[in-house]
Amino acid sequence: MIAFLGMGLLGANFVRAMLSKGEQVNVWNRTESKAKALEQYGAKAFENIAEAVRDADTIHLTLKDDTTVDVVLAMASPALKPGVTIVDHTTTSVDGAIRRTAEWKERGFTYVHAPVFMGPPNALESTGFMLVSGDQQVIARMEPALAKMTGTVINFGEETGKAAGMKLIGNNFLVCFTAGVADTLSLAKALHIPASDVATLFESWNPANMMKARLQRIAGGDYSKPSWELDMARKDTGLFMDAAEKGGTKLAVIPAIAAEMDRWIAKGHGKDDWTVIGKDAVS
């Protein structure tokens, strides 16, 4: 039997998917109504967390952060069955994932950190990506069940906490990407170009195709054969900022990038490939 703690949008849809596959699932949430809402799909909701986990062989968590995970598990711990497996899908710190893995092992339980790149629709459809790392025997035992919850389980090897780190790296990219999209639309607004025209541009010209080569260029550390000189990239960045200012819009991330470009130009890298601004990240 499965217990699921944390009935936000992600957790609730995970539960609905499990129920559709014939699993018996106990659910608990601090706001009881969110757990009760799952009863219409066949879940058994509990007001008391101890009752929710008492007979569970596996406990899944989708919570807010490290502190919430620690608090909820402390509340549940007196009622845990010996040897129960705890699967935590919460985005947490690397240190927190490492600490909990060790602490729960010392207490005779298995803690698996399995963060996800999945939105609520993915959880309901069992698509998306789930990340794991650590004890490979534990992962081999758990992977068939985890694979039922997602499209792809990515195993990052024996290093405890690496899955947590990879999730943070991925989320960092998403934050930067979204901020970049916002700046792109702000510039378009300043230039009186509708967002629909921006979408048309990217339907034909897909910058995602450059991702692998750009990553390799930065990580490779050789910036001496530029495809776009830093001086020229900085010139264009100035055009972005000037146009935005004249058009009455605000760019959130481009000014910071311009400042970083200026720092590298001052160090004599103006004629290098502009990806030299990432050199400190890999050297």
PDB file of C-alpha atoms in Angstrom:
ATOM      1  CA  MET A   1       0.000   0.000   0.000  1.00  0.00           C
ATOM      2  CA  ILE A   2       1.139   3.527  -0.806  1.00  0.00           C
ATOM      3  CA  ALA A   3       0.849   6.691   1.269  1.00  0.00           C
ATOM      4  CA  PHE A   4       1.215  10.044  -0.447  1.00  0.00           C
ATOM      5  CA  LEU A   5       1.923  13.182   1.575  1.00  0.00           C
ATOM      6  CA  GLY A   6       1.416  16.598   0.000  1.00  0.00           C
ATOM      7  CA  MET A   7      -1.636  17.128  -2.185  1.00  0.00           C
ATOM      8  CA  GLY A   8      -0.614  20.120  -4.241  1.00  0.00           C
ATOM      9  CA  LEU A   9      -1.286  20.043  -7.982  1.00  0.00           C
ATOM     10  CA  LEU A  10       1.634  17.688  -8.632  1.00  0.00           C
ATOM     11  CA  GLY A  11       0.967  15.330  -5.732  1.00  0.00           C
ATOM     12  CA  ALA A  12      -2.778  15.184  -6.396  1.00  0.00           C
ATOM     13  CA  ASN A  13      -2.233  14.209 -10.011  1.00  0.00           C
ATOM     14  CA  PHE A  14       0.371  11.616  -9.088  1.00  0.00           C
ATOM     15  CA  VAL A  15      -2.246  10.077  -6.816  1.00  0.00           C
ATOM     16  CA  ARG A  16      -4.941  10.139  -9.481  1.00  0.00           C
ATOM     17  CA  ALA A  17      -2.581   8.376 -11.889  1.00  0.00           C
ATOM     18  CA  MET A  18      -1.720   5.728  -9.284  1.00  0.00           C
ATOM     19  CA  LEU A  19      -5.386   5.113  -8.567  1.00  0.00           C
ATOM     20  CA  SER A  20      -6.119   4.717 -12.284  1.00  0.00           C
ATOM     21  CA  LYS A  21      -3.495   1.955 -12.357  1.00  0.00           C
ATOM     22  CA  GLY A  22      -5.228   0.087  -9.538  1.00  0.00           C
ATOM     23  CA  GLU A  23      -3.020   1.157  -6.624  1.00  0.00           C
ATOM     24  CA  GLN A  24      -4.404   1.619  -3.112  1.00  0.00           C
ATOM     25  CA  VAL A  25      -3.331   5.069  -1.925  1.00  0.00           C
ATOM     26  CA  ASN A  26      -3.701   6.813   1.431  1.00  0.00           C
ATOM     27  CA  VAL A  27      -3.381  10.589   1.216  1.00  0.00           C
ATOM     28  CA  TRP A  28      -2.642  13.361   3.694  1.00  0.00           C
ATOM     29  CA  ASN A  29      -2.255  17.108   3.434  1.00  0.00           C
ATOM     30  CA  ARG A  30      -1.976  19.901   5.987  1.00  0.00           C
ATOM     31  CA  THR A  31      -5.083  21.425   4.406  1.00  0.00           C
ATOM     32  CA  GLU A  32      -7.398  18.459   4.835  1.00  0.00           C
ATOM     33  CA  SER A  33      -9.798  19.489   2.068  1.00  0.00           C
ATOM     34  CA  LYS A  34      -7.099  18.924  -0.553  1.00  0.00           C
ATOM     35  CA  ALA A  35      -6.730  15.319   0.584  1.00  0.00           C
ATOM     36  CA  LYS A  36     -10.489  14.815   0.826  1.00  0.00           C
ATOM     37  CA  ALA A  37     -10.841  15.955  -2.795  1.00  0.00           C
ATOM     38  CA  LEU A  38      -8.985  12.795  -3.879  1.00  0.00           C
ATOM     39  CA  GLU A  39     -11.572  10.486  -2.321  1.00  0.00           C
ATOM     40  CA  GLN A  40     -13.817  10.868  -5.378  1.00  0.00           C
ATOM     41  CA  TYR A  41     -11.094   9.082  -7.370  1.00  0.00           C
ATOM     42  CA  GLY A  42     -10.710   6.266  -4.854  1.00  0.00           C
ATOM     43  CA  ALA A  43      -8.039   7.544  -2.451  1.00  0.00           C
ATOM     44  CA  LYS A  44      -8.454   7.239   1.293  1.00  0.00           C
ATOM     45  CA  ALA A  45      -7.889  10.605   2.978  1.00  0.00           C
ATOM     46  CA  PHE A  46      -6.664  10.973   6.554  1.00  0.00           C
ATOM     47  CA  GLU A  47      -6.684  13.950   8.887  1.00  0.00           C
ATOM     48  CA  ASN A  48      -4.007  12.284  11.036  1.00  0.00           C
ATOM     49  CA  ILE A  49      -0.693  11.723   9.262  1.00  0.00           C
ATOM     50  CA  ALA A  50       0.165   8.751  11.480  1.00  0.00           C
ATOM     51  CA  GLU A  51      -2.966   6.931  10.338  1.00  0.00           C
ATOM     52  CA  ALA A  52      -2.160   7.723   6.712  1.00  0.00           C
ATOM     53  CA  VAL A  53       1.286   6.090   6.830  1.00  0.00           C
ATOM     54  CA  ARG A  54       0.721   3.300   9.348  1.00  0.00           C
ATOM     55  CA  ASP A  55       0.207   0.473   6.851  1.00  0.00           C
ATOM     56  CA  ALA A  56       2.199   1.923   3.948  1.00  0.00           C
ATOM     57  CA  ASP A  57       5.068   0.016   2.336  1.00  0.00           C
ATOM     58  CA  THR A  58       6.088   3.092   0.325  1.00  0.00           C
ATOM     59  CA  ILE A  59       5.598   6.754   1.172  1.00  0.00           C
ATOM     60  CA  HIS A  60       5.797   9.477  -1.487  1.00  0.00           C
ATOM     61  CA  LEU A  61       6.305  13.164  -0.734  1.00  0.00           C
ATOM     62  CA  THR A  62       5.676  16.264  -2.854  1.00  0.00           C
ATOM     63  CA  LEU A  63       6.239  19.169  -0.472  1.00  0.00           C
ATOM     64  CA  LYS A  64       7.633  22.706  -0.473  1.00  0.00           C
ATOM     65  CA  ASP A  65      11.241  22.556   0.729  1.00  0.00           C
ATOM     66  CA  ASP A  66      13.794  20.917   3.032  1.00  0.00           C
ATOM     67  CA  THR A  67      12.198  22.243   6.200  1.00  0.00           C
ATOM     68  CA  THR A  68       8.728  21.043   5.255  1.00  0.00           C
ATOM     69  CA  VAL A  69      10.047  17.589   4.339  1.00  0.00           C
ATOM     70  CA  ASP A  70      11.827  17.296   7.696  1.00  0.00           C
ATOM     71  CA  VAL A  71       8.767  18.465   9.640  1.00  0.00           C
ATOM     72  CA  VAL A  72       6.330  16.167   7.839  1.00  0.00           C
ATOM     73  CA  LEU A  73       8.583  13.127   8.140  1.00  0.00           C
ATOM     74  CA  ALA A  74       9.085  13.847  11.854  1.00  0.00           C
ATOM     75  CA  MET A  75       5.305  13.884  12.266  1.00  0.00           C
ATOM     76  CA  ALA A  76       4.956  10.604  10.398  1.00  0.00           C
ATOM     77  CA  SER A  77       7.951   8.744  11.862  1.00  0.00           C
ATOM     78  CA  PRO A  78       6.332   7.250  15.000  1.00  0.00           C
ATOM     79  CA  ALA A  79       3.874   5.310  12.828  1.00  0.00           C
ATOM     80  CA  LEU A  80       6.208   4.087  10.075  1.00  0.00           C
ATOM     81  CA  LYS A  81       6.388   0.368   9.377  1.00  0.00           C
ATOM     82  CA  PRO A  82       9.874  -1.147   9.778  1.00  0.00           C
ATOM     83  CA  GLY A  83      11.826  -0.943   6.532  1.00  0.00           C
ATOM     84  CA  VAL A  84       9.427   1.393   4.743  1.00  0.00           C
ATOM     85  CA  THR A  85      10.755   3.210   1.662  1.00  0.00           C
ATOM     86  CA  ILE A  86      10.385   6.998   1.524  1.00  0.00           C
ATOM     87  CA  VAL A  87      10.413   8.520  -1.984  1.00  0.00           C
ATOM     88  CA  ASP A  88      10.791  12.294  -1.927  1.00  0.00           C
ATOM     89  CA  HIS A  89       9.913  14.191  -5.116  1.00  0.00           C
ATOM     90  CA  THR A  90      10.398  17.610  -3.504  1.00  0.00           C
ATOM     91  CA  THR A  91      12.933  20.028  -4.993  1.00  0.00           C
ATOM     92  CA  THR A  92      15.424  20.403  -2.136  1.00  0.00           C
ATOM     93  CA  SER A  93      19.021  21.317  -1.444  1.00  0.00           C
ATOM     94  CA  VAL A  94      21.764  18.805  -2.203  1.00  0.00           C
ATOM     95  CA  ASP A  95      22.883  18.856   1.444  1.00  0.00           C
ATOM     96  CA  GLY A  96      19.347  18.124   2.590  1.00  0.00           C
ATOM     97  CA  ALA A  97      19.010  15.120   0.297  1.00  0.00           C
ATOM     98  CA  ILE A  98      22.379  13.724   1.438  1.00  0.00           C
ATOM     99  CA  ARG A  99      21.581  14.259   5.112  1.00  0.00           C
ATOM    100  CA  ARG A 100      18.139  12.653   4.943  1.00  0.00           C
ATOM    101  CA  THR A 101      19.457   9.645   3.019  1.00  0.00           C
ATOM    102  CA  ALA A 102      22.007   8.991   5.761  1.00  0.00           C
ATOM    103  CA  GLU A 103      19.735   9.776   8.708  1.00  0.00           C
ATOM    104  CA  TRP A 104      16.890   7.544   7.589  1.00  0.00           C
ATOM    105  CA  LYS A 105      19.278   4.715   6.739  1.00  0.00           C
ATOM    106  CA  GLU A 106      20.630   4.876  10.285  1.00  0.00           C
ATOM    107  CA  ARG A 107      17.056   4.531  11.537  1.00  0.00           C
ATOM    108  CA  GLY A 108      16.437   1.463   9.379  1.00  0.00           C
ATOM    109  CA  PHE A 109      14.504   3.085   6.546  1.00  0.00           C
ATOM    110  CA  THR A 110      15.235   3.766   2.881  1.00  0.00           C
ATOM    111  CA  TYR A 111      15.066   7.368   1.679  1.00  0.00           C
ATOM    112  CA  VAL A 112      15.191   7.955  -2.080  1.00  0.00           C
ATOM    113  CA  HIS A 113      15.325  11.477  -3.452  1.00  0.00           C
ATOM    114  CA  ALA A 114      13.584  11.495  -6.839  1.00  0.00           C
ATOM    115  CA  PRO A 115      12.908  15.071  -7.994  1.00  0.00           C
ATOM    116  CA  VAL A 116      11.057  15.581 -11.249  1.00  0.00           C
ATOM    117  CA  PHE A 117      10.813  17.743 -14.335  1.00  0.00           C
ATOM    118  CA  MET A 118       7.070  17.271 -14.538  1.00  0.00           C
ATOM    119  CA  GLY A 119       4.102  19.609 -14.389  1.00  0.00           C
ATOM    120  CA  PRO A 120       0.669  18.544 -13.108  1.00  0.00           C
ATOM    121  CA  PRO A 121      -0.449  17.289 -16.562  1.00  0.00           C
ATOM    122  CA  ASN A 122       2.694  15.108 -16.743  1.00  0.00           C
ATOM    123  CA  ALA A 123       1.953  13.641 -13.312  1.00  0.00           C
ATOM    124  CA  LEU A 124      -1.566  12.734 -14.415  1.00  0.00           C
ATOM    125  CA  GLU A 125      -0.398  11.268 -17.737  1.00  0.00           C
ATOM    126  CA  SER A 126       2.746   9.588 -16.297  1.00  0.00           C
ATOM    127  CA  THR A 127       5.024  11.476 -18.670  1.00  0.00           C
ATOM    128  CA  GLY A 128       8.072  13.675 -18.100  1.00  0.00           C
ATOM    129  CA  PHE A 129      11.357  13.042 -16.301  1.00  0.00           C
ATOM    130  CA  MET A 130      12.258  11.746 -12.844  1.00  0.00           C
ATOM    131  CA  LEU A 131      15.833  11.967 -11.520  1.00  0.00           C
ATOM    132  CA  VAL A 132      17.538   9.532  -9.137  1.00  0.00           C
ATOM    133  CA  SER A 133      21.016   8.850  -7.779  1.00  0.00           C
ATOM    134  CA  GLY A 134      22.635   7.000  -4.900  1.00  0.00           C
ATOM    135  CA  ASP A 135      22.616   3.349  -3.817  1.00  0.00           C
ATOM    136  CA  GLN A 136      22.223   1.474  -7.091  1.00  0.00           C
ATOM    137  CA  GLN A 137      20.715  -1.596  -5.450  1.00  0.00           C
ATOM    138  CA  VAL A 138      17.976   0.549  -3.965  1.00  0.00           C
ATOM    139  CA  ILE A 139      17.408   2.322  -7.284  1.00  0.00           C
ATOM    140  CA  ALA A 140      17.234  -0.990  -9.179  1.00  0.00           C
ATOM    141  CA  ARG A 141      14.561  -2.156  -6.752  1.00  0.00           C
ATOM    142  CA  MET A 142      12.545   1.068  -6.973  1.00  0.00           C
ATOM    143  CA  GLU A 143      12.966   1.913 -10.655  1.00  0.00           C
ATOM    144  CA  PRO A 144      10.102  -0.244 -12.017  1.00  0.00           C
ATOM    145  CA  ALA A 145       7.613   1.500  -9.721  1.00  0.00           C
ATOM    146  CA  LEU A 146       9.076   4.936 -10.427  1.00  0.00           C
ATOM    147  CA  ALA A 147       8.986   4.296 -14.169  1.00  0.00           C
ATOM    148  CA  LYS A 148       5.209   3.831 -13.930  1.00  0.00           C
ATOM    149  CA  MET A 149       4.956   7.398 -12.623  1.00  0.00           C
ATOM    150  CA  THR A 150       6.883   9.107 -15.414  1.00  0.00           C
ATOM    151  CA  GLY A 151       7.987   8.832 -19.002  1.00  0.00           C
ATOM    152  CA  THR A 152      11.715   8.590 -18.234  1.00  0.00           C
ATOM    153  CA  VAL A 153      13.746   7.832 -15.105  1.00  0.00           C
ATOM    154  CA  ILE A 154      17.261   9.299 -15.395  1.00  0.00           C
ATOM    155  CA  ASN A 155      19.806   7.589 -13.137  1.00  0.00           C
ATOM    156  CA  PHE A 156      22.816   9.787 -12.327  1.00  0.00           C
ATOM    157  CA  GLY A 157      24.802   7.061 -10.628  1.00  0.00           C
ATOM    158  CA  GLU A 158      26.009   6.270  -7.141  1.00  0.00           C
ATOM    159  CA  GLU A 159      26.604   9.788  -5.825  1.00  0.00           C
ATOM    160  CA  THR A 160      24.015  10.569  -3.171  1.00  0.00           C
ATOM    161  CA  GLY A 161      22.464  13.995  -3.713  1.00  0.00           C
ATOM    162  CA  LYS A 162      23.460  14.285  -7.361  1.00  0.00           C
ATOM    163  CA  ALA A 163      19.838  14.035  -8.478  1.00  0.00           C
ATOM    164  CA  ALA A 164      19.061  17.011  -6.246  1.00  0.00           C
ATOM    165  CA  GLY A 165      21.908  18.944  -7.834  1.00  0.00           C
ATOM    166  CA  MET A 166      20.782  18.097 -11.357  1.00  0.00           C
ATOM    167  CA  LYS A 167      17.261  19.274 -10.535  1.00  0.00           C
ATOM    168  CA  LEU A 168      18.616  22.610  -9.294  1.00  0.00           C
ATOM    169  CA  ILE A 169      20.732  22.957 -12.451  1.00  0.00           C
ATOM    170  CA  GLY A 170      17.711  22.286 -14.630  1.00  0.00           C
ATOM    171  CA  ASN A 171      15.531  24.736 -12.714  1.00  0.00           C
ATOM    172  CA  ASN A 172      18.293  27.341 -12.896  1.00  0.00           C
ATOM    173  CA  PHE A 173      18.224  27.029 -16.675  1.00  0.00           C
ATOM    174  CA  LEU A 174      14.433  27.334 -16.733  1.00  0.00           C
ATOM    175  CA  VAL A 175      14.566  30.508 -14.643  1.00  0.00           C
ATOM    176  CA  CYS A 176      17.222  32.034 -16.920  1.00  0.00           C
ATOM    177  CA  PHE A 177      15.356  30.906 -20.025  1.00  0.00           C
ATOM    178  CA  THR A 178      12.067  32.395 -18.855  1.00  0.00           C
ATOM    179  CA  ALA A 179      13.742  35.670 -17.878  1.00  0.00           C
ATOM    180  CA  GLY A 180      15.323  35.752 -21.328  1.00  0.00           C
ATOM    181  CA  VAL A 181      11.945  35.230 -22.979  1.00  0.00           C
ATOM    182  CA  ALA A 182      10.532  38.063 -20.867  1.00  0.00           C
ATOM    183  CA  ASP A 183      13.368  40.380 -21.966  1.00  0.00           C
ATOM    184  CA  THR A 184      12.813  39.325 -25.589  1.00  0.00           C
ATOM    185  CA  LEU A 185       9.141  40.248 -25.385  1.00  0.00           C
ATOM    186  CA  SER A 186       9.987  43.502 -23.616  1.00  0.00           C
ATOM    187  CA  LEU A 187      12.306  44.453 -26.471  1.00  0.00           C
ATOM    188  CA  ALA A 188       9.643  43.460 -28.987  1.00  0.00           C
ATOM    189  CA  LYS A 189       7.155  45.690 -27.170  1.00  0.00           C
ATOM    190  CA  ALA A 190       9.597  48.600 -27.275  1.00  0.00           C
ATOM    191  CA  LEU A 191      10.020  48.056 -31.027  1.00  0.00           C
ATOM    192  CA  HIS A 192       6.239  47.798 -31.533  1.00  0.00           C
ATOM    193  CA  ILE A 193       6.542  44.207 -32.758  1.00  0.00           C
ATOM    194  CA  PRO A 194       3.698  41.927 -31.603  1.00  0.00           C
ATOM    195  CA  ALA A 195       4.435  38.742 -29.701  1.00  0.00           C
ATOM    196  CA  SER A 196       2.807  36.766 -32.513  1.00  0.00           C
ATOM    197  CA  ASP A 197       5.565  37.916 -34.872  1.00  0.00           C
ATOM    198  CA  VAL A 198       8.191  36.822 -32.333  1.00  0.00           C
ATOM    199  CA  ALA A 199       6.542  33.400 -32.260  1.00  0.00           C
ATOM    200  CA  THR A 200       6.645  33.270 -36.065  1.00  0.00           C
ATOM    201  CA  LEU A 201      10.384  33.977 -35.998  1.00  0.00           C
ATOM    202  CA  PHE A 202      11.068  31.117 -33.595  1.00  0.00           C
ATOM    203  CA  GLU A 203       8.878  28.716 -35.553  1.00  0.00           C
ATOM    204  CA  SER A 204      11.397  28.984 -38.381  1.00  0.00           C
ATOM    205  CA  TRP A 205      14.592  29.780 -36.452  1.00  0.00           C
ATOM    206  CA  ASN A 206      14.917  27.516 -33.424  1.00  0.00           C
ATOM    207  CA  PRO A 207      17.690  28.623 -31.033  1.00  0.00           C
ATOM    208  CA  ALA A 208      17.340  25.316 -29.154  1.00  0.00           C
ATOM    209  CA  ASN A 209      19.311  23.727 -31.982  1.00  0.00           C
ATOM    210  CA  MET A 210      22.338  25.740 -30.810  1.00  0.00           C
ATOM    211  CA  MET A 211      22.191  24.470 -27.226  1.00  0.00           C
ATOM    212  CA  LYS A 212      24.543  21.491 -27.573  1.00  0.00           C
ATOM    213  CA  ALA A 213      27.181  23.382 -29.555  1.00  0.00           C
ATOM    214  CA  ARG A 214      27.016  26.387 -27.218  1.00  0.00           C
ATOM    215  CA  LEU A 215      27.447  24.169 -24.160  1.00  0.00           C
ATOM    216  CA  GLN A 216      30.409  22.434 -25.780  1.00  0.00           C
ATOM    217  CA  ARG A 217      31.990  25.775 -26.750  1.00  0.00           C
ATOM    218  CA  ILE A 218      31.776  27.137 -23.208  1.00  0.00           C
ATOM    219  CA  ALA A 219      32.867  23.902 -21.543  1.00  0.00           C
ATOM    220  CA  GLY A 220      35.701  23.362 -24.045  1.00  0.00           C
ATOM    221  CA  GLY A 221      37.499  26.505 -22.929  1.00  0.00           C
ATOM    222  CA  ASP A 222      38.774  27.569 -26.382  1.00  0.00           C
ATOM    223  CA  TYR A 223      37.328  30.950 -27.330  1.00  0.00           C
ATOM    224  CA  SER A 224      40.021  31.900 -29.843  1.00  0.00           C
ATOM    225  CA  LYS A 225      38.030  31.136 -33.002  1.00  0.00           C
ATOM    226  CA  PRO A 226      34.970  33.325 -32.645  1.00  0.00           C
ATOM    227  CA  SER A 227      31.728  32.911 -34.515  1.00  0.00           C
ATOM    228  CA  TRP A 228      30.527  36.093 -32.792  1.00  0.00           C
ATOM    229  CA  GLU A 229      33.141  38.347 -31.234  1.00  0.00           C
ATOM    230  CA  LEU A 230      32.480  39.591 -27.726  1.00  0.00           C
ATOM    231  CA  ASP A 231      32.906  43.208 -28.877  1.00  0.00           C
ATOM    232  CA  MET A 232      30.161  42.713 -31.469  1.00  0.00           C
ATOM    233  CA  ALA A 233      27.864  40.928 -29.058  1.00  0.00           C
ATOM    234  CA  ARG A 234      28.316  43.790 -26.600  1.00  0.00           C
ATOM    235  CA  LYS A 235      27.513  46.294 -29.343  1.00  0.00           C
ATOM    236  CA  ASP A 236      24.240  44.477 -30.047  1.00  0.00           C
ATOM    237  CA  THR A 237      23.480  44.284 -26.328  1.00  0.00           C
ATOM    238  CA  GLY A 238      23.786  48.055 -26.212  1.00  0.00           C
ATOM    239  CA  LEU A 239      21.293  48.302 -29.062  1.00  0.00           C
ATOM    240  CA  PHE A 240      18.850  46.147 -27.088  1.00  0.00           C
ATOM    241  CA  MET A 241      19.106  48.391 -24.040  1.00  0.00           C
ATOM    242  CA  ASP A 242      18.870  51.627 -26.035  1.00  0.00           C
ATOM    243  CA  ALA A 243      15.771  50.424 -27.887  1.00  0.00           C
ATOM    244  CA  ALA A 244      14.116  49.278 -24.668  1.00  0.00           C
ATOM    245  CA  GLU A 245      14.798  52.598 -22.966  1.00  0.00           C
ATOM    246  CA  LYS A 246      13.423  54.589 -25.909  1.00  0.00           C
ATOM    247  CA  GLY A 247      10.382  52.340 -26.067  1.00  0.00           C
ATOM    248  CA  GLY A 248       9.659  52.684 -22.352  1.00  0.00           C
ATOM    249  CA  THR A 249      10.183  49.038 -21.424  1.00  0.00           C
ATOM    250  CA  LYS A 250      12.501  47.431 -18.875  1.00  0.00           C
ATOM    251  CA  LEU A 251      14.972  44.628 -19.477  1.00  0.00           C
ATOM    252  CA  ALA A 252      15.572  42.473 -16.408  1.00  0.00           C
ATOM    253  CA  VAL A 253      18.597  40.346 -17.296  1.00  0.00           C
ATOM    254  CA  ILE A 254      20.298  41.990 -20.291  1.00  0.00           C
ATOM    255  CA  PRO A 255      21.896  44.828 -18.252  1.00  0.00           C
ATOM    256  CA  ALA A 256      23.573  42.267 -15.981  1.00  0.00           C
ATOM    257  CA  ILE A 257      24.851  40.358 -19.014  1.00  0.00           C
ATOM    258  CA  ALA A 258      26.168  43.629 -20.505  1.00  0.00           C
ATOM    259  CA  ALA A 259      28.066  44.307 -17.289  1.00  0.00           C
ATOM    260  CA  GLU A 260      29.636  40.845 -17.452  1.00  0.00           C
ATOM    261  CA  MET A 261      30.600  41.442 -21.077  1.00  0.00           C
ATOM    262  CA  ASP A 262      32.254  44.723 -20.093  1.00  0.00           C
ATOM    263  CA  ARG A 263      34.247  42.900 -17.419  1.00  0.00           C
ATOM    264  CA  TRP A 264      35.650  40.423 -19.943  1.00  0.00           C
ATOM    265  CA  ILE A 265      36.315  43.111 -22.533  1.00  0.00           C
ATOM    266  CA  ALA A 266      38.290  45.041 -19.919  1.00  0.00           C
ATOM    267  CA  LYS A 267      40.374  41.877 -19.397  1.00  0.00           C
ATOM    268  CA  GLY A 268      41.297  41.893 -23.100  1.00  0.00           C
ATOM    269  CA  HIS A 269      38.830  39.352 -24.495  1.00  0.00           C
ATOM    270  CA  GLY A 270      36.899  41.618 -26.864  1.00  0.00           C
ATOM    271  CA  LYS A 271      38.057  39.704 -29.955  1.00  0.00           C
ATOM    272  CA  ASP A 272      37.353  36.269 -28.465  1.00  0.00           C
ATOM    273  CA  ASP A 273      34.137  34.373 -28.986  1.00  0.00           C
ATOM    274  CA  TRP A 274      31.493  35.953 -26.802  1.00  0.00           C
ATOM    275  CA  THR A 275      30.980  32.673 -24.913  1.00  0.00           C
ATOM    276  CA  VAL A 276      34.166  33.585 -23.020  1.00  0.00           C
ATOM    277  CA  ILE A 277      31.843  35.229 -20.503  1.00  0.00           C
ATOM    278  CA  GLY A 278      31.172  31.664 -19.256  1.00  0.00           C
ATOM    279  CA  LYS A 279      34.836  30.839 -18.744  1.00  0.00           C
ATOM    280  CA  ASP A 280      34.786  31.179 -14.962  1.00  0.00           C
ATOM    281  CA  ALA A 281      31.972  28.647 -14.800  1.00  0.00           C
ATOM    282  CA  VAL A 282      34.131  25.849 -16.209  1.00  0.00           C
ATOM    283  CA  SER A 283      37.727  26.749 -15.348  1.00  0.00           C
TER     284      SER A 283
END
